Structure formats: C-alpha cells, structure tokens
Coordinates of C-alpha atoms in Angstrom, one line a residue:
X1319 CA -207.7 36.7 -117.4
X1320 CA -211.2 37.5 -116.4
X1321 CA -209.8 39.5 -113.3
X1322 CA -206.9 41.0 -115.1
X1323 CA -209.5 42.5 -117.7
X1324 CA -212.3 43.3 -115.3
X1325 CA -209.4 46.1 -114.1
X1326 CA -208.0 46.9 -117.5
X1327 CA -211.3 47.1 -119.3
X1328 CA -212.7 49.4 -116.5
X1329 CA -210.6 52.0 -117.0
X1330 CA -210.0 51.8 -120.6
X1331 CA -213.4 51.9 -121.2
X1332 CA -213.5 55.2 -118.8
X1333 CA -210.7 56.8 -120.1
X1334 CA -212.3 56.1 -124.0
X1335 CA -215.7 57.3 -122.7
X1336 CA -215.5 59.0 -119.3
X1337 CA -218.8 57.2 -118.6
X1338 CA -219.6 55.5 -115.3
X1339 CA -222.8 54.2 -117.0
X1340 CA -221.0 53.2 -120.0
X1341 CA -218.5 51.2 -117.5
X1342 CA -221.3 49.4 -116.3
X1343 CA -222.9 48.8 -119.6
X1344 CA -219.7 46.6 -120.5
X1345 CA -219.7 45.0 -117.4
X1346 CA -223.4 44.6 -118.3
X1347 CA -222.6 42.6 -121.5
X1348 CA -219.5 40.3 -119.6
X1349 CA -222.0 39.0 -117.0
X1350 CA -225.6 38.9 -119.5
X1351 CA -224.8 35.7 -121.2
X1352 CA -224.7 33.8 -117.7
X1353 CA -228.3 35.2 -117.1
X1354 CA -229.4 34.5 -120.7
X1355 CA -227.9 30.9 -121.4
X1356 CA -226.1 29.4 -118.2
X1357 CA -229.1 26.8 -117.4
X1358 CA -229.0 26.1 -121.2
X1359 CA -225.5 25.5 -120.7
X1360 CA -226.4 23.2 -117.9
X1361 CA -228.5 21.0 -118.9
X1362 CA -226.6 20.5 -121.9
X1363 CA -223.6 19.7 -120.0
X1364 CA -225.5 17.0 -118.6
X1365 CA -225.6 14.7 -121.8
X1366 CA -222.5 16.7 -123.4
X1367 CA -218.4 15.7 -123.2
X1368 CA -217.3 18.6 -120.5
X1369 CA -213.9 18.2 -122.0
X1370 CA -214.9 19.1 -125.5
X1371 CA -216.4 22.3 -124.1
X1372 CA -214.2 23.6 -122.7
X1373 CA -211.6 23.2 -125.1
X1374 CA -213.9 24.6 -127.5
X1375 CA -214.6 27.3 -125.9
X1376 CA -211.3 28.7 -125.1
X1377 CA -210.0 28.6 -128.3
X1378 CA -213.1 30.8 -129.5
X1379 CA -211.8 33.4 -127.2
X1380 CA -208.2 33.6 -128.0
X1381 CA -209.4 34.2 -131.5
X1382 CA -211.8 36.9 -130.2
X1383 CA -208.8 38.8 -128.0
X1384 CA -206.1 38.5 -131.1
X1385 CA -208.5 39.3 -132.9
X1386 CA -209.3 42.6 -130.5
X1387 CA -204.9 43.0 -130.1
X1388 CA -205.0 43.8 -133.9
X1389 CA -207.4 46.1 -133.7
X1390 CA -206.1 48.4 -131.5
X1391 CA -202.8 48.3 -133.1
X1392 CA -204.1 49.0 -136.3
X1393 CA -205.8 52.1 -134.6
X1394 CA -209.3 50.8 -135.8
X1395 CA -210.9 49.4 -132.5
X1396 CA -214.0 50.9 -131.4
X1397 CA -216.0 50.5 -128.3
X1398 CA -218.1 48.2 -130.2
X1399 CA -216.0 46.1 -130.8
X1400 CA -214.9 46.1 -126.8
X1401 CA -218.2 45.6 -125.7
X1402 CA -218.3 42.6 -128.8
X1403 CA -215.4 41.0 -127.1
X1404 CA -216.9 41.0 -124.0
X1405 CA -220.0 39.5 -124.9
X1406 CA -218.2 36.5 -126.1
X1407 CA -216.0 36.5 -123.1
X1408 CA -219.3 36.5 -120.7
X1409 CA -220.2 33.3 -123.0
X1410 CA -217.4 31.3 -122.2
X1411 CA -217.6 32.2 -118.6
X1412 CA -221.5 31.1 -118.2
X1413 CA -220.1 27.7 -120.2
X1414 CA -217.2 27.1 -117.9
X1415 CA -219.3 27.7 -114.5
X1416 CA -221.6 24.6 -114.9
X1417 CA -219.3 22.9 -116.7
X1418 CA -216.0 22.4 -114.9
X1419 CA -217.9 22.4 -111.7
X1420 CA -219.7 19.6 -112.4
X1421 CA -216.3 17.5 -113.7
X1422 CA -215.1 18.6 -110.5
X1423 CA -218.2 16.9 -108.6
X1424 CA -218.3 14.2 -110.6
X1425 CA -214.7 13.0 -109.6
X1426 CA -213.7 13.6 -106.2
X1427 CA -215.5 11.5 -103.5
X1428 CA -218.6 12.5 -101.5
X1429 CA -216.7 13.1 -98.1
X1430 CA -213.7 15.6 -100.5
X1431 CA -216.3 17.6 -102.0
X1432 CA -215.3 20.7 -99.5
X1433 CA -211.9 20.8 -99.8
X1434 CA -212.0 20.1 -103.8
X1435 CA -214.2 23.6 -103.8
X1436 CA -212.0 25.2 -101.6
X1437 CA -209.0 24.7 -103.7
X1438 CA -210.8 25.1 -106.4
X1439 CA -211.9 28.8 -105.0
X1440 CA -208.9 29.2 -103.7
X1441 CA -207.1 29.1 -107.3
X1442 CA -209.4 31.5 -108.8
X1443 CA -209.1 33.7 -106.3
X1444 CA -205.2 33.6 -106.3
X1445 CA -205.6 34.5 -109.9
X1446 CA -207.2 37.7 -108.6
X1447 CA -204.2 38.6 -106.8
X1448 CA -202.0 38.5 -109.5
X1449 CA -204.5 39.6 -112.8
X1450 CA -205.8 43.0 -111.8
X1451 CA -202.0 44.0 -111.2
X1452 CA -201.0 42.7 -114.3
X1453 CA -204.0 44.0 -115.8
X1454 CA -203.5 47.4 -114.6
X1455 CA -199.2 47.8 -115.4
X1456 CA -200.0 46.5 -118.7
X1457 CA -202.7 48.8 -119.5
X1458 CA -200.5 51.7 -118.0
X1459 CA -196.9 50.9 -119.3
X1460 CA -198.1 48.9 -122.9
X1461 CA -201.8 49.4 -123.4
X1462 CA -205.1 47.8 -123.8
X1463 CA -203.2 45.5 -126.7
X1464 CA -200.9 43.7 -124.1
X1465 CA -203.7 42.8 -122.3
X1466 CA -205.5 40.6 -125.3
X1467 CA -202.0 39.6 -126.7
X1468 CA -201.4 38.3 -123.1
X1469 CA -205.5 36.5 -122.9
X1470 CA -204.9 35.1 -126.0
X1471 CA -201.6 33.1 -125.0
X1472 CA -203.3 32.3 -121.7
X1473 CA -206.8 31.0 -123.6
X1474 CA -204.8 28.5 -126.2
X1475 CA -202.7 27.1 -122.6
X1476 CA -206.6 26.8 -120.9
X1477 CA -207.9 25.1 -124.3
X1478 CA -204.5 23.0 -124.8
X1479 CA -204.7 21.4 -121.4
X1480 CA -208.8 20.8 -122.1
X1481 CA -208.3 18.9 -125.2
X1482 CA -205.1 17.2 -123.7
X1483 CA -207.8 15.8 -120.5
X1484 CA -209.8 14.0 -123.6
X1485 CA -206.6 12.0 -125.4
X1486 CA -205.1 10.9 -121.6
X1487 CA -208.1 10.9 -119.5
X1488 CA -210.7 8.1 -120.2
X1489 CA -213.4 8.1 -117.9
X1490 CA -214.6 5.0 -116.6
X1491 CA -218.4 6.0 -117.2
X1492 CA -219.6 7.9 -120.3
X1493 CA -219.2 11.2 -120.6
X1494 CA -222.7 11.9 -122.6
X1495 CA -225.4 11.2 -120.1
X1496 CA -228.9 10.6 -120.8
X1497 CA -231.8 10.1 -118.5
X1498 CA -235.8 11.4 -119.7
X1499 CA -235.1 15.0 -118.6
X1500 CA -231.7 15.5 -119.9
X1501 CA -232.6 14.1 -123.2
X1502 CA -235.0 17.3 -123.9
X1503 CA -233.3 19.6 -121.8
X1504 CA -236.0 19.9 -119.2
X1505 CA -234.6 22.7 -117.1
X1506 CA -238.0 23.0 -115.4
X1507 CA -236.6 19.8 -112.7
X1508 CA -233.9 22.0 -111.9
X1509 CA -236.1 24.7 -110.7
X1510 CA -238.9 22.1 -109.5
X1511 CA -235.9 20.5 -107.1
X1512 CA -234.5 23.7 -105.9
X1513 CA -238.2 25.0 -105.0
X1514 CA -238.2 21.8 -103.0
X1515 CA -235.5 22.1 -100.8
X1516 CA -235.1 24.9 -98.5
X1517 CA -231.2 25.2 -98.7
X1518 CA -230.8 25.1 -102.3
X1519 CA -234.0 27.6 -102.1
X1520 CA -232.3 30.2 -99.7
X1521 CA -228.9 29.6 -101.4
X1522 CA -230.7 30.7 -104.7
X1523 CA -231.9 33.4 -103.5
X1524 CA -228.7 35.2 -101.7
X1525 CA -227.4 33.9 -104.7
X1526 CA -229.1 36.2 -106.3
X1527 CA -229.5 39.4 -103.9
X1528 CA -224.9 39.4 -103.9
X1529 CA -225.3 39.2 -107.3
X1530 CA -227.6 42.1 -108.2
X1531 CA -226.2 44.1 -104.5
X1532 CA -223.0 43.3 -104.0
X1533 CA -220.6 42.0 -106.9
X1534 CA -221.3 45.0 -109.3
X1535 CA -219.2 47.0 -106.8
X1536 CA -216.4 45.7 -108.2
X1537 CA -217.3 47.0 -111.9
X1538 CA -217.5 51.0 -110.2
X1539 CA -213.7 50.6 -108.2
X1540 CA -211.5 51.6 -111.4
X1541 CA -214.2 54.8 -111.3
X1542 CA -213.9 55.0 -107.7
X1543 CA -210.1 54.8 -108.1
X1544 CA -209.6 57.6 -111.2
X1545 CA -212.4 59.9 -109.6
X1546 CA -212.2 59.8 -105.8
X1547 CA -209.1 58.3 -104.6
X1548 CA -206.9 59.6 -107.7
X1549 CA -204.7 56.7 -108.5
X1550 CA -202.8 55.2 -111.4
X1551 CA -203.8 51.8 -113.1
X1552 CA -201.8 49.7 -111.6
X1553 CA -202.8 51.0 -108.1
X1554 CA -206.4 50.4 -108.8
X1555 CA -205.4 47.1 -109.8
X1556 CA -203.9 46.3 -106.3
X1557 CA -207.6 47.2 -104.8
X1558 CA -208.4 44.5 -106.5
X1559 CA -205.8 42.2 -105.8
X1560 CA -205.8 42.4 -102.2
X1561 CA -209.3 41.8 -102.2
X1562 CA -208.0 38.4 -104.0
X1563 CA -205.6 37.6 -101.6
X1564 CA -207.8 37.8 -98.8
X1565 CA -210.4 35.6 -100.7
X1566 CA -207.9 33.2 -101.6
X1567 CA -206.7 32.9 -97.3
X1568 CA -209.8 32.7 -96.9
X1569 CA -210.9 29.7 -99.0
X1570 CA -207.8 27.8 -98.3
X1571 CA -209.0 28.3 -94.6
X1572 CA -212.5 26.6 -95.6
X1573 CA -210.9 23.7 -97.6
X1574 CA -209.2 23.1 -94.4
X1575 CA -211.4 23.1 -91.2
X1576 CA -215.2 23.6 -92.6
X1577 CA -217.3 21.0 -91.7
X1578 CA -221.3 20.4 -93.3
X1579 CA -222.8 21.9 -90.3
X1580 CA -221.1 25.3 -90.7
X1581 CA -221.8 25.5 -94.5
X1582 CA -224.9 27.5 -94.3
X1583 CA -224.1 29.5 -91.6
X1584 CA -220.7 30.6 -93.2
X1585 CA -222.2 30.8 -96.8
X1586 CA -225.3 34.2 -94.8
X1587 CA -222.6 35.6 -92.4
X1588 CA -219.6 35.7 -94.8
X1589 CA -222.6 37.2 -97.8
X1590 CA -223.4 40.0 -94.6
X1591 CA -219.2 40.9 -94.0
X1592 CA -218.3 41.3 -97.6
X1593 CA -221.6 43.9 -98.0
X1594 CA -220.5 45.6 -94.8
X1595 CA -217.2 46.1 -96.3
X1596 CA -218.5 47.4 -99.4
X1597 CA -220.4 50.1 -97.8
X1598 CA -217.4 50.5 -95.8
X1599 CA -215.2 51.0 -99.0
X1600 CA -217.7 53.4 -100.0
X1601 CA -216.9 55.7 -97.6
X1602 CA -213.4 55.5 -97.0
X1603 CA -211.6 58.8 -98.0
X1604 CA -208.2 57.8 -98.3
X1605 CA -206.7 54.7 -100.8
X1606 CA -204.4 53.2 -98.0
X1607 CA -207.7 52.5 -96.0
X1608 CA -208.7 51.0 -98.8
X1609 CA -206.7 48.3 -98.8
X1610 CA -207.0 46.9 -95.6
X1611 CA -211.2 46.9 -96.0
X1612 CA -211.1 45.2 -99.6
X1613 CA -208.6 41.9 -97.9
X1614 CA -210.9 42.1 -95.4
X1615 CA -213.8 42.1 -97.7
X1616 CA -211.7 38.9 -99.5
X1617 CA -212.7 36.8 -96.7
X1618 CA -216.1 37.2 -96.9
X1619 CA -216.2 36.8 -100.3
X1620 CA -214.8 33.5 -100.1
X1621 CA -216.7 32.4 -98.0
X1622 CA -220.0 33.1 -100.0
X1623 CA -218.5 31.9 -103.0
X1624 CA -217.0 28.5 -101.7
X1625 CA -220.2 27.6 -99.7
X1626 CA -222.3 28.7 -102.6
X1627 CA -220.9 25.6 -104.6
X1628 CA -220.5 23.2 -102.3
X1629 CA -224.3 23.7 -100.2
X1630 CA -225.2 23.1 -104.1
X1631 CA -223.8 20.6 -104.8
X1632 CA -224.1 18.7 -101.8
X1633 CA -227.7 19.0 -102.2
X1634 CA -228.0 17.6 -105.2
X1635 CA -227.8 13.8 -107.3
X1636 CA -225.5 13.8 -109.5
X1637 CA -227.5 13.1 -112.7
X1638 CA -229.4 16.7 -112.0
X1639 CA -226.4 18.5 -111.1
X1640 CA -225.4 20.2 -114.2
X1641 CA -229.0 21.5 -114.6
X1642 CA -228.9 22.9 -110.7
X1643 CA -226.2 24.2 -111.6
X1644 CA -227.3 25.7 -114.9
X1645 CA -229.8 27.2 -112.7
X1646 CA -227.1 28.8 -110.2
X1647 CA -225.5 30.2 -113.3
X1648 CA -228.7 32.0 -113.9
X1649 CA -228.8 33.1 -110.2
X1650 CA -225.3 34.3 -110.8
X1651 CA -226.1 36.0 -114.4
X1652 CA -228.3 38.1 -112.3
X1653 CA -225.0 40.5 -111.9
X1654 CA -225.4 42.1 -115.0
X1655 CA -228.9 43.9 -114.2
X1656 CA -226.4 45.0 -111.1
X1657 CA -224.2 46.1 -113.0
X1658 CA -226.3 47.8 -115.5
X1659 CA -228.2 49.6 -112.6
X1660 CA -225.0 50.7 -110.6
X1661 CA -223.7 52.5 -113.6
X1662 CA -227.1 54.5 -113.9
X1663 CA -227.2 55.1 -110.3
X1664 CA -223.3 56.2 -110.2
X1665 CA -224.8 58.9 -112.9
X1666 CA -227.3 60.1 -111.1
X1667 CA -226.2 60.5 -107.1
X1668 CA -222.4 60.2 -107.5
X1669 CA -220.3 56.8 -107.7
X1670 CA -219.4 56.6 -103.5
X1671 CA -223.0 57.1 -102.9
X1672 CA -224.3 54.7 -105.4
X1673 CA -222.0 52.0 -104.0
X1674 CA -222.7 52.7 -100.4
X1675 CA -226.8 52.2 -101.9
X1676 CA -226.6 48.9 -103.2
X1677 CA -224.8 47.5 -100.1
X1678 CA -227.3 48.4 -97.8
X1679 CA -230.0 47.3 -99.4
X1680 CA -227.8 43.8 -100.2
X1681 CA -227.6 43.3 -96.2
X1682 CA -231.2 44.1 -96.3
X1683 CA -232.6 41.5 -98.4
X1684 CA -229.9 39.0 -97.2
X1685 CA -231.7 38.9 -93.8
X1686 CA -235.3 38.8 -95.2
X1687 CA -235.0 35.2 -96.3
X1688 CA -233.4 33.9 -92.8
X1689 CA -236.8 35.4 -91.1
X1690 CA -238.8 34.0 -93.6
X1691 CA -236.5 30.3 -93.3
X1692 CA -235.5 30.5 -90.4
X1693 CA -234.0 26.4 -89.7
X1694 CA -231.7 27.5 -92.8
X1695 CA -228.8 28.8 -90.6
X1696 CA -228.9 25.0 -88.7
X1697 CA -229.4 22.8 -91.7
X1698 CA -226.8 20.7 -93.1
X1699 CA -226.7 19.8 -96.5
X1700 CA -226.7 16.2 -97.6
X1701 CA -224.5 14.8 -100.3
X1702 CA -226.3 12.4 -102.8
X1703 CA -224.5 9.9 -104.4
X1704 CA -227.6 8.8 -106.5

C-alpha cells in the first residue's frame, strides 16, 4: 500500500494543486513521523508486545483510508484532509520499521540473519512492482477512492494476521522486556553504542545522506512523468514498478550468495549506483530509457536497503536492538527534510535539474565518510547473541 499510494497520491495531489512543492510537502508529512518518533517507537518496542503493535496500528489506518474513501465520494475531501491521512500513514510506517524488524531478529538464528533480510527486502520490494501499477490504473480508470477502499481491505488482512501471531504464537521468552535502560526509555545508549562502533557509525550516516539525497527522487517522478516525459498514471506507475522489480532481483540475489565480509562494501557501492542512476534518470529525455535506468537503479537500491538492516543488526545485542533501531528510524525519517527541500528546489530551477542536484551532492557526501573511515569498506560486522 505504501508504494501503491506513494504513485497515486503524487499525482493526485499534482493534479488537485499543480504544485511540485506541494507534492513534496505531502511526501513531507508521510516520512516526518519517522524523524519525529521512530527511536520513541524503538525503545518502546523493546519492553512492548510487537504483536500488539502492530495489530494496533493497522487497524488505525484502515479507519483513517475509509474514512478518506468517503470523503471523496461524498465530494467533501480536501487536501487537508490528504495530507491528514498521510500523517497517520507516516506513523504507522515509523512503528512498523523498528518493530517487525526486530521480531524478525529476534527469531531467526544468528548465522540466517542475511537471508531472513533478504527475503524480507525482497517482499517489500516485490510489493513495489505490483502497487504503483495498481496505484496508478486505479487512480486513472476509478479514482483516488479505489485506492483507500483498496488500503483499507489490505490494512484489516495486515492487522488480522498481527493479532492472529498473538492467539497461535506463544513465545518461549517474554515478549515485554526490561533491563535499567529500557525501563525509562534511555534512547541516549542507542546513540552512545552507535557513536562507538565505526560500522554502525558510517551506516548511520549514509543512512542518512540516501535519505535526505537520494530517496526523495522518488516523491518528484509522478511530476517528472506529467511534466517532462508526458505520460498517463498508470505509466508513471510502471517507473516505479520496474524500479521494484529490480530491487526485488536484487535482494533475492543477496539473500542468496552475500556473505559478512561483502556487507559493507555492498551496502557504499550499491548507495553510489542507485545515486548515479538517479542523476542518470534526470537526464534522460525519453520514457522508454527510463525504464531500463530505474531496474537498474532497483539493484542498487537493494542493496543499500538490505545491507542497511542486516550491518545493524548484526552489530548489535539483542536487548539494545530495538533502540538501535529506533535510532535507524530516525536516520531514515531524515527523508522528509529531502522531500520537503526537493519540492522547493523543483520550484525554483525546474524538477530535472533539481533531481539531477540532490544526486550529486548524495554521491558527494557518500564518499566523504569512507575518507574519513577508511577500514569501513573491510570490516565485517559481528553478530551478538548477548
């Protein structure tokens, strides 16, 4: 759903608007609640039941996207109630982040951790192939309307099978876990251990630089696609898509062959091929040469996104992991500020250029850190089974 909308909302809220910055602004308020609450989130996870989150969560939004369907159809909705919706949306996607990645952790064994992320990558990013063309025929053939009625249906199945994992599954060790820095949600020994270790420091930190450089591409293509390249919904959807099916190859590849000592150096050169390929995409003139970049582009992705988790994780005791990972979320919330500053900048020297900006300056500040740490690229993360 999140990749369905990210296509649909784009150009809905362009067609509603015919803003790039008011584009970004929404994509803005989707990715500000991981900035603003995800280490919250994880260090609350740490002493919380996972399950009940979850569940919880999802059934908040369904009610938020019926709630949105109506709206329309009653001819009432507004684009604050859009940008509403997708506020609470960006909440439930900062609480799932730290929270079904640490369930994940926290059951396969230390020597499966790899492939676990890699199908788990691998699943989200299939969803990418399918949701922004479904995302983009529904908006054109139905309208905006289809789309909630359709995130609604899919949020009750996600919060069904969360609250079906707490009647079957009983967990040999307590779900609620307490140690003295969970118990007061100390989220300053999640910083304090990632300032301590190099490779969580570096990951953190190109964490971060994607984030702000590179991902909020992705909130300027339904622009790009209406204003450059001249293309219907449901063909800016399959920009997107391919870009999904590349990314999913790519980290079904990794849950396959990558071994500990190629984490880091995949996690920097796959970061450096998807910001080349979004400068690339900037400049491309024609949509079919499009295509071929952005599954290109899906590789690299990938590759950044599946590392990212598992150099974490790996790096990290099990009883601090929620909080690392609250503190990842936080790296990752970083987006929106991207997001925010690519729609101003689209305004100001033209949406191609803009795009073509931030990935330069991505690659930039991806290679500053590898001068500065320079053993990263030949360091292999340890797995900690506390």
């Amino acid at each position: 759903m999140r990749w369905l909308e990210t296509v649909a909302l784009g150009v809905y809220v362009f067609d509603l608007t015919e803003s790039a910055f008011l584009v970004g602004f929404v994509g803005f308020l989707r990715m500000a609640p991981m900035l603003v609450l995800g280490a919250f989130i994880g260090a609350f996870a740490d002493r919380a039941n996972r399950r009940a989150i979850l569940a919880i969560a999802n059934i908040i939004l369904a009610v938020v996207y019926l709630t949105l369907a109506l709206l329309i159809l009653s001819d009432r909705i507004e684009l604050w109630h859009v940008s509403l919706g997708a506020f609470i949306a960006g909440i439930v996607w900062a609480t799932d982040f730290p929270v079904r990645r640490a369930m994940i952790a926290d059951t396969v064994p230390a020597d499966r951790v790899s492939s676990a992320f890699g199908v788990d990558m691998a699943s989200s990013n299939f969803s990418r192939v399918i949701g922004p063309l479904v995302g983009g025929a529904f908006l054109q053939e139905i309208g905006m309307q289809a789309v909630y009625f359709l995130g609604t249906g899919l949020f009750v199945v996600a919060s069904s099978l969360a609250f079906s994992m707490l009647i079957i599954h009983k967990p040999s060790t307590p779900e609620t876990r307490t140690s003295p820095t969970s118990s007061r949600f100390d989220l300053r020994s999640g910083v304090k251990h990632i300032i301590g270790d190099t490779v969580l420091l570096v990951t953190i930190i190109v964490t971060i630089t994607m984030n702000l450089f590179a991902f909020p591409y992705q909130q300027m293509i339904p622009v790009l696609g209406a204003e450059k390249l001249m293309v219907a919904p449901v063909l800016v959807g399959l920009l997107l898509s391919v870009e999904g099916l590349g990314a999913t190859l790519g980290a079904l590849t990794i849950a396959a062959i990558a071994q500990p000592r190629h984490f880091t150096r995949v996690y920097i050169y796959a970061s450096l091929g998807f910001l080349l390929v979004i400068a690339a995409f900037a400049l491309a003139p024609w949509y079919w040469l499009a295509i071929p970049l952005l599954f290109i582009g899906g590789f690299g992705m990938s590759g950044f996104g599946t590392m990212q988790s598992i150099i974490v994780v790996s790096s990290t005791r099990p009883e601090m992991r929620g909080r690392v990972l609250g503190v990842l979320a936080v790296a990752i919330g970083s987006g929106p500020i991207g997001a925010l500053h690519i729609g101003w900048l689209a305004t100001q020297i033209g949406t191609d250029t803009a795009v073509l900006a931030i990935a330069i300056v991505g690659m930039v500040l991806t290679i500053i850190p590898l001068l500065i740490w320079r053993k990263y690229l030949r360091s292999i993360p340890r797995y900690r089974s506390g």
